[in-house]
Coordinates of C-alpha atoms (C1' of nucleotides) in Angstrom, one line a residue:
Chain C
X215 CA -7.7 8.7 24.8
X216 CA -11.2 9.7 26.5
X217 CA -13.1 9.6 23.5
X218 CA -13.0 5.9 22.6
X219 CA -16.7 5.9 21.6
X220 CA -16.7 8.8 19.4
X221 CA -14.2 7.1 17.7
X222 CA -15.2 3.6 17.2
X223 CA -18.5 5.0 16.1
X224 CA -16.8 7.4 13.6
X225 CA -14.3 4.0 12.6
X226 CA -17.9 2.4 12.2
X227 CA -19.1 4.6 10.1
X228 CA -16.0 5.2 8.1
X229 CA -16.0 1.4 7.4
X230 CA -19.4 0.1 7.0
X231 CA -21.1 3.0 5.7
X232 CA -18.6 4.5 3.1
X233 CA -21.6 5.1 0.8
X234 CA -22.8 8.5 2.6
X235 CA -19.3 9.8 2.5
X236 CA -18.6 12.6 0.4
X237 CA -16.1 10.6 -1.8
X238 CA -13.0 11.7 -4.1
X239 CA -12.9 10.4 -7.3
X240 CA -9.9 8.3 -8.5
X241 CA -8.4 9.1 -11.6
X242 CA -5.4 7.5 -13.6
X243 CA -2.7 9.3 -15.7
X244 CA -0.4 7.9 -17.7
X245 CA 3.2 9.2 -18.5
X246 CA 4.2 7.3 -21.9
X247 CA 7.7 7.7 -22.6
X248 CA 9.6 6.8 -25.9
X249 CA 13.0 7.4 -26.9
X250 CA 14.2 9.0 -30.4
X251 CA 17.2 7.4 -31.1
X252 CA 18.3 10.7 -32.5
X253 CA 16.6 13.1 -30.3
X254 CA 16.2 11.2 -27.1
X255 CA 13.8 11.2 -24.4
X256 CA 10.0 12.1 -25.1
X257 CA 6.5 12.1 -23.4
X258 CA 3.4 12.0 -24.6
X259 CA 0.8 15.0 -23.9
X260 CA -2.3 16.0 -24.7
X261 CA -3.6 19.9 -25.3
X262 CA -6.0 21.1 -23.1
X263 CA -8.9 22.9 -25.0
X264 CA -11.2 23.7 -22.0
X265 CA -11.0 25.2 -18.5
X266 CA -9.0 24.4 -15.9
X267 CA -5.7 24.8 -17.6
X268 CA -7.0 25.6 -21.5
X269 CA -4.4 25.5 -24.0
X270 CA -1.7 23.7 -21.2
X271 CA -1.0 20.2 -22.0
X272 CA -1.7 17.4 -20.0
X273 CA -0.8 13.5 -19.4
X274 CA -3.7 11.2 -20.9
X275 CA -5.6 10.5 -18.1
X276 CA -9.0 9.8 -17.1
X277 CA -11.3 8.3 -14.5
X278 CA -11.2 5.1 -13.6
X279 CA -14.5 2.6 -14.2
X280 CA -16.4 1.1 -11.0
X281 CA -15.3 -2.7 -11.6
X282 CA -12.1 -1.5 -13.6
X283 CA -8.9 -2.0 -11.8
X284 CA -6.3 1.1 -12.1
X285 CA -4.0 -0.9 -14.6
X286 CA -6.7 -1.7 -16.8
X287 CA -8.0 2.0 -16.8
X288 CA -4.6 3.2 -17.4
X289 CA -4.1 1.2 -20.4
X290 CA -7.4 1.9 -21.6
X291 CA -6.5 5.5 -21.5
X292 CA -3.7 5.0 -23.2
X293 CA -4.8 2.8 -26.1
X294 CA -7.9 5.1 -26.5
X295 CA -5.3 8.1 -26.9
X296 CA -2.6 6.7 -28.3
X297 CA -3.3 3.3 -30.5
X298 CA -0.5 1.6 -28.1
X299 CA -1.7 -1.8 -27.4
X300 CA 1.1 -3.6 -25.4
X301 CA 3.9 -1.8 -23.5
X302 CA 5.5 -2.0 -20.0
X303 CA 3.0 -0.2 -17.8
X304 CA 4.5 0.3 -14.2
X305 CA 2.7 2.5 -11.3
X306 CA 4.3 5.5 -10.0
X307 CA 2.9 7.2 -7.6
X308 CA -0.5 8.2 -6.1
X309 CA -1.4 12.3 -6.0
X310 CA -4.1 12.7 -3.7
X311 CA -3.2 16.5 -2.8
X312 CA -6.4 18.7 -1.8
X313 CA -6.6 21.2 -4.7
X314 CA -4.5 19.8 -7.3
X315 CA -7.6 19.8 -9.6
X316 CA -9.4 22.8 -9.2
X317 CA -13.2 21.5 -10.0
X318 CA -13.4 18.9 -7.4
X319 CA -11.2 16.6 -5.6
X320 CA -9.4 14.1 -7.7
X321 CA -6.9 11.2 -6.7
X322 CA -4.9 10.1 -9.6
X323 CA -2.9 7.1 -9.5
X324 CA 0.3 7.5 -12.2
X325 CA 1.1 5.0 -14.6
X326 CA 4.6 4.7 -16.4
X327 CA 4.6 3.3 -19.9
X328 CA 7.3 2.7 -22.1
X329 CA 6.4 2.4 -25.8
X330 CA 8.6 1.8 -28.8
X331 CA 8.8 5.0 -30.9
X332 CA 7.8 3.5 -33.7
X333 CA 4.5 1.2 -32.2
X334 CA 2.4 4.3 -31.7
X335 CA -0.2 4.4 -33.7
X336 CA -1.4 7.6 -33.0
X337 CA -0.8 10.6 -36.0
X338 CA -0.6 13.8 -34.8
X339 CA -3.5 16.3 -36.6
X340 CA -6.0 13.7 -35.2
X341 CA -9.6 14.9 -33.2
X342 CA -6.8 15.6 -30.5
X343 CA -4.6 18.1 -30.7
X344 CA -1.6 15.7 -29.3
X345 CA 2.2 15.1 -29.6
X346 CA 5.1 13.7 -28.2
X347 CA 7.7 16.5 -26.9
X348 CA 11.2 16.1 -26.0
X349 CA 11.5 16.4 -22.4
X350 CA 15.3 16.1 -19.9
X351 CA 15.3 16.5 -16.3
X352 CA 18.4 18.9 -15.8
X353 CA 19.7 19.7 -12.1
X354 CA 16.5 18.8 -11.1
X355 CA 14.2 20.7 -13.2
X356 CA 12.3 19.4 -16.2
X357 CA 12.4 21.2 -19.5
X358 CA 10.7 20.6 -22.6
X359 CA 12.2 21.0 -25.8
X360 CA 9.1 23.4 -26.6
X361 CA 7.9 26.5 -24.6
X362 CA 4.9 24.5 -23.1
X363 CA 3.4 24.5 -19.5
X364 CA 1.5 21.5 -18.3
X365 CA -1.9 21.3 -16.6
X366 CA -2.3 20.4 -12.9
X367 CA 0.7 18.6 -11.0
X368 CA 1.8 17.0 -14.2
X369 CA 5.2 18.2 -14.3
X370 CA 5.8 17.1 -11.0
X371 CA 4.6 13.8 -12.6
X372 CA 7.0 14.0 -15.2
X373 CA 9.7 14.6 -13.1
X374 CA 9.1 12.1 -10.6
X375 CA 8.9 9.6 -13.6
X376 CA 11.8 10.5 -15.3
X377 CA 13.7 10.2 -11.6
X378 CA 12.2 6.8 -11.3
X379 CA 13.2 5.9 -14.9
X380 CA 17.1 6.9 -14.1
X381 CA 17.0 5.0 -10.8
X382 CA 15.7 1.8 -12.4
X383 CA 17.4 1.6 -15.5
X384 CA 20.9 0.3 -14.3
X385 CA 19.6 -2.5 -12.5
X386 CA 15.9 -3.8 -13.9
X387 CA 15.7 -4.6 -18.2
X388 CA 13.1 -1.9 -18.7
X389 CA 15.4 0.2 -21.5
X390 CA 14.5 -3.1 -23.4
X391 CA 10.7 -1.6 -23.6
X392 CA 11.9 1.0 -25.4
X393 CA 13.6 -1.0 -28.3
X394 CA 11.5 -1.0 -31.6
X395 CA 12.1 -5.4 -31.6
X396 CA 13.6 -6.8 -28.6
X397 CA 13.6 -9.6 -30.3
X398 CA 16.6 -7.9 -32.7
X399 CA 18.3 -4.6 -31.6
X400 CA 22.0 -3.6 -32.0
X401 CA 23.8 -2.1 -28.3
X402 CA 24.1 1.2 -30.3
X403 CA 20.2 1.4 -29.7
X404 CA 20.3 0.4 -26.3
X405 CA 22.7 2.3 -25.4
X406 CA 20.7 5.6 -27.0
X407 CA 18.1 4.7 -24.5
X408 CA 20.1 4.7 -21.7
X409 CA 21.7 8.2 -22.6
X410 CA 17.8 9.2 -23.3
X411 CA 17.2 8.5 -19.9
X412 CA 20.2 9.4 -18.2
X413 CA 20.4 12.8 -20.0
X414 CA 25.0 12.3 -20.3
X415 CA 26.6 10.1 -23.0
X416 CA 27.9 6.7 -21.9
X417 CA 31.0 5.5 -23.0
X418 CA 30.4 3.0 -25.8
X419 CA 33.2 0.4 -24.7
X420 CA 32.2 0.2 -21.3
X421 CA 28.3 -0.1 -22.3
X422 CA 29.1 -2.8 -24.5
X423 CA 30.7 -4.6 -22.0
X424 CA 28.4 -4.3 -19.1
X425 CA 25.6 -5.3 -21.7
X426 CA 27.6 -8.8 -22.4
X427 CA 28.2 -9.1 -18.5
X428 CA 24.6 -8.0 -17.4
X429 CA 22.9 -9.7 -20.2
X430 CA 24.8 -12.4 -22.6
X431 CA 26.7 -14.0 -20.1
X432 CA 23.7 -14.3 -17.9
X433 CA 21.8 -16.2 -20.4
X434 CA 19.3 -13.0 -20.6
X435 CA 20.3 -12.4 -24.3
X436 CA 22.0 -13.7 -27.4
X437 CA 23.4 -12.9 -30.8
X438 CA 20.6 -13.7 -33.5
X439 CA 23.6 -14.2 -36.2
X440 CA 22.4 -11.2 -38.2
X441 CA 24.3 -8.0 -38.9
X442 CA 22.8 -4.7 -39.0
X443 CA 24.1 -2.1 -40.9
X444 CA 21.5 0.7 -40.2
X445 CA 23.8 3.0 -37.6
X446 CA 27.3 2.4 -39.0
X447 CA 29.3 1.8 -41.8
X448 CA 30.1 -1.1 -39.9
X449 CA 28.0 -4.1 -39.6
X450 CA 27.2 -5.0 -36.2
X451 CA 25.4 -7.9 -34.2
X452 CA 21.6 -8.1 -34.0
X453 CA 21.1 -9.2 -30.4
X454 CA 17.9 -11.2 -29.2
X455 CA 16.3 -10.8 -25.7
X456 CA 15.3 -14.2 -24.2
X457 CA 12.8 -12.8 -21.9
X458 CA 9.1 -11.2 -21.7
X459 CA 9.2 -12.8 -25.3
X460 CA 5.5 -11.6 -25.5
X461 CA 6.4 -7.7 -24.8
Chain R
X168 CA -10.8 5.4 -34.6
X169 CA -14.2 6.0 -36.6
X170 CA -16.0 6.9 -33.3
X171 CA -14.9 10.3 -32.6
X172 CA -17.3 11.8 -31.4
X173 CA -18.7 9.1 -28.9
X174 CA -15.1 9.0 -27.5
X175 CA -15.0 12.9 -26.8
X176 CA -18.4 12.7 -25.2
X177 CA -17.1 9.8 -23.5
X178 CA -14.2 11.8 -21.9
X179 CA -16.3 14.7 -21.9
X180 CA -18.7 13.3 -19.5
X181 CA -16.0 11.7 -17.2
X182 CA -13.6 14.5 -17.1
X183 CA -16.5 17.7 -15.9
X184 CA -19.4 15.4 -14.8
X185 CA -17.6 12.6 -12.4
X186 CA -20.1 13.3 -10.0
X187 CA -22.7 10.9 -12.1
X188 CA -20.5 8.4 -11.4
X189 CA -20.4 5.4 -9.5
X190 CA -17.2 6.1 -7.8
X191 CA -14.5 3.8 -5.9
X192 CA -13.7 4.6 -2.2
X193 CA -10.3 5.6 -1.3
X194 CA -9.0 4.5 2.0
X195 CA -4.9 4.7 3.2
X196 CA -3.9 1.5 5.5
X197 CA -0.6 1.9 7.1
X198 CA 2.3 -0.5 7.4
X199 CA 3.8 1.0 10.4
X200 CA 7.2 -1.2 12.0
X201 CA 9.6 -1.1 14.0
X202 CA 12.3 -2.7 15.0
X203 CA 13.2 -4.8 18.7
X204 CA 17.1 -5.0 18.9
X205 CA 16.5 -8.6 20.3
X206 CA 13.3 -9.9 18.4
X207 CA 14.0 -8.0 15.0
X208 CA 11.7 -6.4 12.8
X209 CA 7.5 -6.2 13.6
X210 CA 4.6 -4.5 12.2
X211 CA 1.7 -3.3 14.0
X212 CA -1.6 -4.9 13.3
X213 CA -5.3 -4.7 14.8
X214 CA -7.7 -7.5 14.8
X215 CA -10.9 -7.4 13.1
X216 CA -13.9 -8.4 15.6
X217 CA -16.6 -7.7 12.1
X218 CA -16.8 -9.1 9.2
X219 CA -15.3 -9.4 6.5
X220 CA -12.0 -11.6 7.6
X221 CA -13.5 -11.3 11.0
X222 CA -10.5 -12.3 13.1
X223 CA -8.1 -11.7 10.9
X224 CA -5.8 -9.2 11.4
X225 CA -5.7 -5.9 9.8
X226 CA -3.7 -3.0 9.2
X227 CA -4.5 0.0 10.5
X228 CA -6.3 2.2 7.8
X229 CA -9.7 3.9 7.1
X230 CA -11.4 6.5 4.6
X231 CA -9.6 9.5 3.5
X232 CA -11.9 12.4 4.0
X233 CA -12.8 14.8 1.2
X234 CA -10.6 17.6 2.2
X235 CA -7.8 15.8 3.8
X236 CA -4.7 14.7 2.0
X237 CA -3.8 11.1 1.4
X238 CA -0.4 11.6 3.9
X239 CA -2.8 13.2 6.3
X240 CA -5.4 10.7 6.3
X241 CA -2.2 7.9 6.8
X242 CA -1.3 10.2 9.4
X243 CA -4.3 10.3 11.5
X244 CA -5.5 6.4 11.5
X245 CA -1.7 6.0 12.4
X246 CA -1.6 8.3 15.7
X247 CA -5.3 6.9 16.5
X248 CA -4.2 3.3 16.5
X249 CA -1.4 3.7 17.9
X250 CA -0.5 7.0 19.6
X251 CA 2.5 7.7 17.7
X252 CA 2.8 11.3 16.7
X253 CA 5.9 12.0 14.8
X254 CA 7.6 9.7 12.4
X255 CA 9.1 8.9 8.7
X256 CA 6.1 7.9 6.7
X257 CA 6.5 7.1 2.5
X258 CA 4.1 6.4 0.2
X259 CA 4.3 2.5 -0.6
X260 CA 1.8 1.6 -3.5
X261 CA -1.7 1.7 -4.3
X262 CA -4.1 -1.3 -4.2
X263 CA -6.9 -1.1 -6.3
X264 CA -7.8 -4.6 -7.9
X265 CA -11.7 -4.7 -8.3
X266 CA -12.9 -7.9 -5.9
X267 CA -10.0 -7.2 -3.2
X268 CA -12.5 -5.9 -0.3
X269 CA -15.4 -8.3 -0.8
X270 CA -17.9 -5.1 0.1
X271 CA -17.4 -2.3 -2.2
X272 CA -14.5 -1.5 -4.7
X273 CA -11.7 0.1 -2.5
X274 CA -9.1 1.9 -3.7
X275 CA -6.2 1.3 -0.9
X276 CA -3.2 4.1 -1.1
X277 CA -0.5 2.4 1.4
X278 CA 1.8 3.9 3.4
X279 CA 5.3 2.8 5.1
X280 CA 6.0 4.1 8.6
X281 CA 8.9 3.6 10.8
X282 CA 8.8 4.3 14.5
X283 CA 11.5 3.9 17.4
X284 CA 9.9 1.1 19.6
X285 CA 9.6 3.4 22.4
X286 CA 7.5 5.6 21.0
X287 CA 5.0 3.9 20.5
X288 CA 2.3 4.7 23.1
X289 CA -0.2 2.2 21.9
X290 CA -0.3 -0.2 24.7
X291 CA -1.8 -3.7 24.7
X292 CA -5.5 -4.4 26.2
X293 CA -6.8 -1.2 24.7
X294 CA -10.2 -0.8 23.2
X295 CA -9.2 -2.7 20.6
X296 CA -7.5 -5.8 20.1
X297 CA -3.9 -4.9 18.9
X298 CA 0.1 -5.3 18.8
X299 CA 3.2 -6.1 17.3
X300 CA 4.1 -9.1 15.7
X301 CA 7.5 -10.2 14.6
X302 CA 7.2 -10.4 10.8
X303 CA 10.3 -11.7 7.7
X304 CA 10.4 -12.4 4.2
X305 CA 12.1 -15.5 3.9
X306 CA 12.7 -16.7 0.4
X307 CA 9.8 -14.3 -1.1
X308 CA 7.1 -15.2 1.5
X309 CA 5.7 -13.5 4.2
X310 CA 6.6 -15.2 7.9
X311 CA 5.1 -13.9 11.3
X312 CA 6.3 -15.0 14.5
X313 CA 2.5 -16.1 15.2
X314 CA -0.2 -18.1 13.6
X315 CA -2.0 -15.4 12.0
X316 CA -3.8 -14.4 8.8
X317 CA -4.0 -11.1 7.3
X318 CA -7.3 -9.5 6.2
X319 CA -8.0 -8.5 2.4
X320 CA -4.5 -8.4 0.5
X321 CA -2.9 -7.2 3.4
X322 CA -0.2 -9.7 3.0
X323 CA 1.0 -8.6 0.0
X324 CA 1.3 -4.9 1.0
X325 CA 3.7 -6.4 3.9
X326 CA 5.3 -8.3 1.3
X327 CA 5.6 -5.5 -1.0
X328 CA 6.6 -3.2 2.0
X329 CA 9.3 -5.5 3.6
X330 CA 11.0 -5.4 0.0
X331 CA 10.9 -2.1 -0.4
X332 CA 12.7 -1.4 2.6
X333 CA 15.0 -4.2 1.7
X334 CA 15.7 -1.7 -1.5
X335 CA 16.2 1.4 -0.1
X336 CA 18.2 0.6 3.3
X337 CA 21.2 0.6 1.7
X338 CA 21.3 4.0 0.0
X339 CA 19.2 6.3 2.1
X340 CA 18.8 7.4 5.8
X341 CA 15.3 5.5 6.3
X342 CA 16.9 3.1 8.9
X343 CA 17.8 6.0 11.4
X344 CA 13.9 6.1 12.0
X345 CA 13.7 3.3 13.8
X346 CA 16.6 4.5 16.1
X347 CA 14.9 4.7 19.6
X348 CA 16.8 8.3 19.3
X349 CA 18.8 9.9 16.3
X350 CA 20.6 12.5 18.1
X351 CA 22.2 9.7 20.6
X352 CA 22.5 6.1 19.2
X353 CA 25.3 3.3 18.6
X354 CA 26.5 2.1 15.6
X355 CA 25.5 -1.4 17.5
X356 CA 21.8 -0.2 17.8
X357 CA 21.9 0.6 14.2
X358 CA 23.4 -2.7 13.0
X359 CA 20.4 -4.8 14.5
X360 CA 18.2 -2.3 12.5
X361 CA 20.0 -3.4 9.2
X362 CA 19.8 -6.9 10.0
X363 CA 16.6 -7.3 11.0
X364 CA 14.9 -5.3 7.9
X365 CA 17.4 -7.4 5.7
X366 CA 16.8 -10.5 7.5
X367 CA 20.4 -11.8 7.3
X368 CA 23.9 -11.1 10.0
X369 CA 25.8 -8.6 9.0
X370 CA 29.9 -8.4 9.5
X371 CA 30.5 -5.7 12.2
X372 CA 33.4 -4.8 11.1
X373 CA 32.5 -4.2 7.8
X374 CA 29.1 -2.2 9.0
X375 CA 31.5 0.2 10.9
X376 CA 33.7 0.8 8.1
X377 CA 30.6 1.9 6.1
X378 CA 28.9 3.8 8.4
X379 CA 31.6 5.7 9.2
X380 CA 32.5 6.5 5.4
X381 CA 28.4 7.0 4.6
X382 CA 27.7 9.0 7.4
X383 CA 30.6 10.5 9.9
X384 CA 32.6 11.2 6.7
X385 CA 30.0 13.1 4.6
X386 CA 29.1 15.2 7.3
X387 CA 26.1 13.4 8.1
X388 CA 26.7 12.3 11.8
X389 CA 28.9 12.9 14.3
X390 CA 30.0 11.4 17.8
X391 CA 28.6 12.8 20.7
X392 CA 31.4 12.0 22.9
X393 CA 29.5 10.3 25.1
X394 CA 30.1 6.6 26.0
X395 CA 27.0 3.8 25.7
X396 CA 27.4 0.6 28.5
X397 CA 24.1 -0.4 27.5
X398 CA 25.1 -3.3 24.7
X399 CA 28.4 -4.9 25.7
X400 CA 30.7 -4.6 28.4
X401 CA 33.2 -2.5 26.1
X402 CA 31.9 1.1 26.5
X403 CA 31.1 2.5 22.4
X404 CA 30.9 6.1 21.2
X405 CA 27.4 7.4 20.8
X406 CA 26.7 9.1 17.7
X407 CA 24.4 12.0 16.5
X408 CA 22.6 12.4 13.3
X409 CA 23.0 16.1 11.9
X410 CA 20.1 15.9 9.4
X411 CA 16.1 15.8 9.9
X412 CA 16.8 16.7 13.5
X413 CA 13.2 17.1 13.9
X414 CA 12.1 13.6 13.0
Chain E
dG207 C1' 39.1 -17.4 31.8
dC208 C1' 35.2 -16.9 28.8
dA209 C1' 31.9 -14.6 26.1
dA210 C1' 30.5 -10.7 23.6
dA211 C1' 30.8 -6.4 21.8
dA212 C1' 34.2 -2.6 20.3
dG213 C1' 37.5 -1.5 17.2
dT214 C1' 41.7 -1.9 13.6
dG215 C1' 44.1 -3.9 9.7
dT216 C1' 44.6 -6.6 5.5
dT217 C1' 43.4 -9.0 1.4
dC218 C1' 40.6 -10.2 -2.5
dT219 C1' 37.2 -9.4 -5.9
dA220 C1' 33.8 -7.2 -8.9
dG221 C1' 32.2 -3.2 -11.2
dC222 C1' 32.8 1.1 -13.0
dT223 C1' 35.6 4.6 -15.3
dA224 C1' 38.9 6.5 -18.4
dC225 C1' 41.5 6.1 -22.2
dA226 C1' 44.4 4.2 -26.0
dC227 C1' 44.0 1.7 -29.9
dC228 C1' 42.6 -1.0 -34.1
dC229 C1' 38.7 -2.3 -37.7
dA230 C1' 35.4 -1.5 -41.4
dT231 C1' 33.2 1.4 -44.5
dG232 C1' 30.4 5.3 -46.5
dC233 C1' 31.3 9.8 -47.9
Chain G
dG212 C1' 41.5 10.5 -45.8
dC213 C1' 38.3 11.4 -42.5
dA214 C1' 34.3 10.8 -39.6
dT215 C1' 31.6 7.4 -37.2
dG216 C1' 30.3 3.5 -35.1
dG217 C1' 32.1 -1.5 -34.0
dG218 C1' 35.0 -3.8 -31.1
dT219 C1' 39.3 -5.1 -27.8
dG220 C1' 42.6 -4.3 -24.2
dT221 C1' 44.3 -2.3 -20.1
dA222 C1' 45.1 0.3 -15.9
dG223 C1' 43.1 2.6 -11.8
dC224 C1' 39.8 3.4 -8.4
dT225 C1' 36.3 2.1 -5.0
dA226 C1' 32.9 -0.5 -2.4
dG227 C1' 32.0 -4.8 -0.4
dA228 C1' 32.9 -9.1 1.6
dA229 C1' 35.8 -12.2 4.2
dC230 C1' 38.7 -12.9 7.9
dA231 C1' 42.3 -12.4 11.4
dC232 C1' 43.4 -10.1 15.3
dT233 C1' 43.5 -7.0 19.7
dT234 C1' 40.8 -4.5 23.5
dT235 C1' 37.6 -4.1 27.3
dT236 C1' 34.9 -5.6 30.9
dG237 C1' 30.9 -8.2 33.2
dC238 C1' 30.2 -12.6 34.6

DNA sequence: GCAAAAGTGTTCTAGCTACACCCATGC
DNA sequence: GCATGGGTGTAGCTAGAACACTTTTGC
């Protein structure tokens, strides 16, 4: 502790001066998640088609502007790539690592979104070549349903999402971003979501009841008084979420 | 989605040319607490004799350098403020609303850190005007046991870091990092961690009961077979953590 | 004796799980 | 009639919370 100049002039300079550092630059990525009700969980990625990493795939991702905060850039990104306007958008971690871009040193800030599958207005065979690919984190490990290796740290990305996901979606409403209409969805779909996330089938009797605990009886949802007859022979209720009515 | 190409050279230019740009600085501020068996939880803050917020009070942070990871960086400004060496640090969140350091756009990565109060080999009347300050969240606002306003958006990082802790307390280890040692502590000493991050009494009885099914029966701890006087008049077994025996 | 922590026992409840069973209907 | 989802009922297990009670020892 001998050195107390040294280091208030190098805190000095560190804080008043931060223009002659050598800076990172600050980058967002985004991990947008849907769910297939038939073939569960999938993420959005985009092929790489220069060095580093040509022909991987990668998050959407990009720098961040000057006067732009990070959740603004994100859904920039995301828009620009995917035509999704207006999703749950959460932050999920920051990856600062030396060397996890190759070129130069990048600090990206990771954004979760959640989009409806069928709100994406994005078409494969666009300039892009881009697509959503079924993706399950099994004993830990994250597999694709296609042979594909991602660019940079993004599978650790992916995996840390899909570990936030599961550890959120028993006690927060996010599953409900994933519904095509909050405003009138059937259990069944919910609980497809849940199993999308979860990677194990739920019992459908018990997921129907903690649904009417967790939700109907707490005033968080209702019956709309329609029937749906899309996923059974059987009509069932339409049910209305009464909250983030603007999602 | 006319405007192909102007969006590829767009991307092209910000993903291998970020060097043209006017880039954000990235600085790490740490929220480092600890806990005092009889005043409760406190987090360690340093007064700012410059403007901006000049005499606020601050968290300790700074610049990450170029080469230096963001855990690193916490790391360092951490053990310079406060002499603490070793200790469990987590990533809490990252701060980057344009406007919320009146200089320059900063891009804050914060980090939680626990240390045992005795560690802490910071000691008041240094260089720089700094110390502990008994700090709650009582019904969603931040209260410290002093008159004092936080610099920048510091506030809400406590705010966001108190709840966090609140979270995960529960269902992970963190709390043993504030125990003044793992490998010899009271189920007593660890009780008055509990309550002071959750801001409420617990039943001792009931704590007990749990500790010894999350911890003594999974393995997890043991008793050292020595006796404590140091809390009551009762002598009480000492326990031993058998995990992270480093920390 | 009193206060305060150490420690044991009991009861009640809420939530989750598993499972059995009936309903409705398209094929 | 069979498969599939819709929907109800019930029994068991477990973690928490609440609370009553005894033990130990410094003051």
């Amino acid at each position: 502790m001998g050195k107390k100049t040294s280091k208030k002039d190098k805190e000095f300079l560190k804080t008043y001066d931060p223009g002659s550092y050598d800076r990172p630059s600050v980058a967002v990525d985004v991990l947008v998640f849907t769910v297939d009700l038939k073939k569960g969980l999938e993420v959005f990625l985009i092929k790489r088609n220069n060095p580093p990493f040509e022909g991987c795939w990668a998050l959407p991702g990009g720098f961040a502007g000057i006067d732009e905060s990070l959740e603004k850039a994100a859904a920039r990104r995301l828009k620009e790539e995917t035509g999704i306007k207006k999703l749950h958008m959460e932050q999920l971690y920051t990856f600062g690592e030396p060397g996890r871009d190759p070129r130069t040193r990048v600090i990206s800030v990771a954004y979760i979104a959640l989009a409806p599958k069928d709100k994406v207005g994005y078409s494969p065979g666009d300039a892009q070549d881009a697509s959503w690919f079924g993706v399950s984190l099994m004993e830990g490990r994250v597999v694709f349903d296609s042979d594909i290796h991602l660019a940079f740290d993004h599978e650790s990305m992916v995996k840390l999402a899909i570990e936030r996901l599961r550890g959120k979606i028993n006690y927060t409403d996010i599953a409900l971003n994933l519904l095509d209409d909050k405003q009138r969805f059937t259990i069944y779909e919910l609980q497809k979501i849940h199993e999308a996330i979860l990677g194990k089938e739920l019992n459908a009797a018990n997921f129907r009841r903690s649904f009417i605990m967790n939700y109907v009886n707490k005033g968080l949802a209702e019956e709309t008084g329609e029937l749906c007859k899309e996923f059974s022979s059987r009509a069932s209720k339409y049910f209305r979420y009464l909250k983030n009515t603007a999602g």
